[in-house]
Short mmCIF file of N, CA and C in Angstrom, two decimals:
data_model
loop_
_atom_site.label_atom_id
_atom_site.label_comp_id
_atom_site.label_asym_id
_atom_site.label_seq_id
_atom_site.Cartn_x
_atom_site.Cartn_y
_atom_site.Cartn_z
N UNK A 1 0.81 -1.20 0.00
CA UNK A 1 0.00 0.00 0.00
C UNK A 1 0.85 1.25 0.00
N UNK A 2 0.35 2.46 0.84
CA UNK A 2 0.98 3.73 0.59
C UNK A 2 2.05 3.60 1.44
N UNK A 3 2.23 2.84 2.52
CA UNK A 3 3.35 2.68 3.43
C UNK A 3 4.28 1.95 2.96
N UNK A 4 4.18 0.97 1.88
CA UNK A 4 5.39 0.59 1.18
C UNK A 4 6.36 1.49 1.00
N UNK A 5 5.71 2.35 -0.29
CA UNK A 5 6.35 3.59 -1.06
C UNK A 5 7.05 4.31 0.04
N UNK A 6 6.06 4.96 0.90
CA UNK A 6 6.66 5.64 2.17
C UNK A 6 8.00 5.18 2.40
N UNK A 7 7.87 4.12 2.87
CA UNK A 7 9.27 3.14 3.43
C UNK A 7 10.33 3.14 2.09
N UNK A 8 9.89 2.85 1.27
CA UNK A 8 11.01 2.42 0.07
C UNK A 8 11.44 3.98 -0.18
N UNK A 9 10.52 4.88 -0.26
CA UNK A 9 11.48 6.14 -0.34
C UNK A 9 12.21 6.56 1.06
N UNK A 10 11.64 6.55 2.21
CA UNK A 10 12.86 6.67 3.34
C UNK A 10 13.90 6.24 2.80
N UNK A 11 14.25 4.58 2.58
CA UNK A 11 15.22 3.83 2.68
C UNK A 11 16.26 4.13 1.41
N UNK A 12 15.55 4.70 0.13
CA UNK A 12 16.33 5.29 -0.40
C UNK A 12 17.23 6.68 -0.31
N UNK A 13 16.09 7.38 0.55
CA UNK A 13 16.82 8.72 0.61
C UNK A 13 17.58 8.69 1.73
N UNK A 14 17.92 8.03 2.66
CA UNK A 14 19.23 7.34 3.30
C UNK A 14 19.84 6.72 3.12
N UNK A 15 19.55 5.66 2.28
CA UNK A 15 20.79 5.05 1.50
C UNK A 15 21.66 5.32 0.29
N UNK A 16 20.86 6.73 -0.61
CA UNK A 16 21.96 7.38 -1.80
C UNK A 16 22.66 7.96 -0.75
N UNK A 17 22.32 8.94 -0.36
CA UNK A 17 23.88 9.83 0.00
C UNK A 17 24.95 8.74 1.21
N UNK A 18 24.14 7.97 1.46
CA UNK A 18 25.46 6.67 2.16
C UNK A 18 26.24 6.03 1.37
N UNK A 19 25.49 5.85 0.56
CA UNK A 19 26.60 5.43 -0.61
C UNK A 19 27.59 6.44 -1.51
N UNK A 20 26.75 7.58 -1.59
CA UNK A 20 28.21 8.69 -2.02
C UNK A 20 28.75 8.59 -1.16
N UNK A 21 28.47 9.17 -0.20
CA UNK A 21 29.28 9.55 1.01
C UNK A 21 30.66 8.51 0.75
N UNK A 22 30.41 6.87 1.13
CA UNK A 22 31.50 6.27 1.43
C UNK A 22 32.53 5.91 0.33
N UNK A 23 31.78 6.21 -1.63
CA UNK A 23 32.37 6.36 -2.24
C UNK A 23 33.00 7.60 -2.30
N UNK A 24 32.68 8.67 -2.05
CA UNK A 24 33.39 9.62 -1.81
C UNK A 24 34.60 9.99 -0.90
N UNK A 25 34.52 9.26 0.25
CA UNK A 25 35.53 9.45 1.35
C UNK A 25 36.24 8.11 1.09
N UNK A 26 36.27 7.45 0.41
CA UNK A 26 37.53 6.26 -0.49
C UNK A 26 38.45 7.44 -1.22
N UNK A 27 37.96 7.95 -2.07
CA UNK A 27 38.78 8.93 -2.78
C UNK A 27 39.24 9.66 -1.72
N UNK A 28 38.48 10.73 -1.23
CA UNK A 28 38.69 11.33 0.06
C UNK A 28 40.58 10.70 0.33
N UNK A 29 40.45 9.81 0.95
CA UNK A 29 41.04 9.28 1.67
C UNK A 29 42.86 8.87 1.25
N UNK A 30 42.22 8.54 -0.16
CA UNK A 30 43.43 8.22 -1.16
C UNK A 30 44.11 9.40 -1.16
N UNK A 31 43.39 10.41 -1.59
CA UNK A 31 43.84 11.81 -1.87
C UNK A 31 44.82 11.82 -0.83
N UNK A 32 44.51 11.81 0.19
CA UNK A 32 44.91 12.27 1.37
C UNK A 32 46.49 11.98 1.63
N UNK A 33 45.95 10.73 1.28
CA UNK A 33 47.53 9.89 1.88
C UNK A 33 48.37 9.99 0.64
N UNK A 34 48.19 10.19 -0.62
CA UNK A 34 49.36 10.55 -1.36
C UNK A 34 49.88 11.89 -1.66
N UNK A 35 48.64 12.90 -0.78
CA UNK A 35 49.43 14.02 -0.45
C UNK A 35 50.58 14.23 0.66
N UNK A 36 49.85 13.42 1.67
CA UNK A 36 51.12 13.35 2.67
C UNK A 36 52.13 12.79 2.53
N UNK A 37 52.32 11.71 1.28
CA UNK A 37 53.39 10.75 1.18
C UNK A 37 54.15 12.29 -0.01
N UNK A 38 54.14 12.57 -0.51
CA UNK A 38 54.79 13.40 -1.11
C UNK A 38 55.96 15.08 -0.42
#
């Protein structure tokens, strides 16, 4: 019913930016450390 949708959009709109997020802070992270290694 309407509480599916409800739910399936919560669960998406907390789960995209979790997933940038942790693809993002991989790079993040890389960056990081081959700036300091330099």
């Amino acid at each position: 019913g309407n509480w599916e949708i409800l739910a399936t959009a919560a669960f998406v709109s907390i789960a995209v930016p979790l997933l940038v997020f942790f693809s993002m802070q991989r790079y993040l992270v890389r960056g990081l450390l081959a700036g300091s290694v330099k």
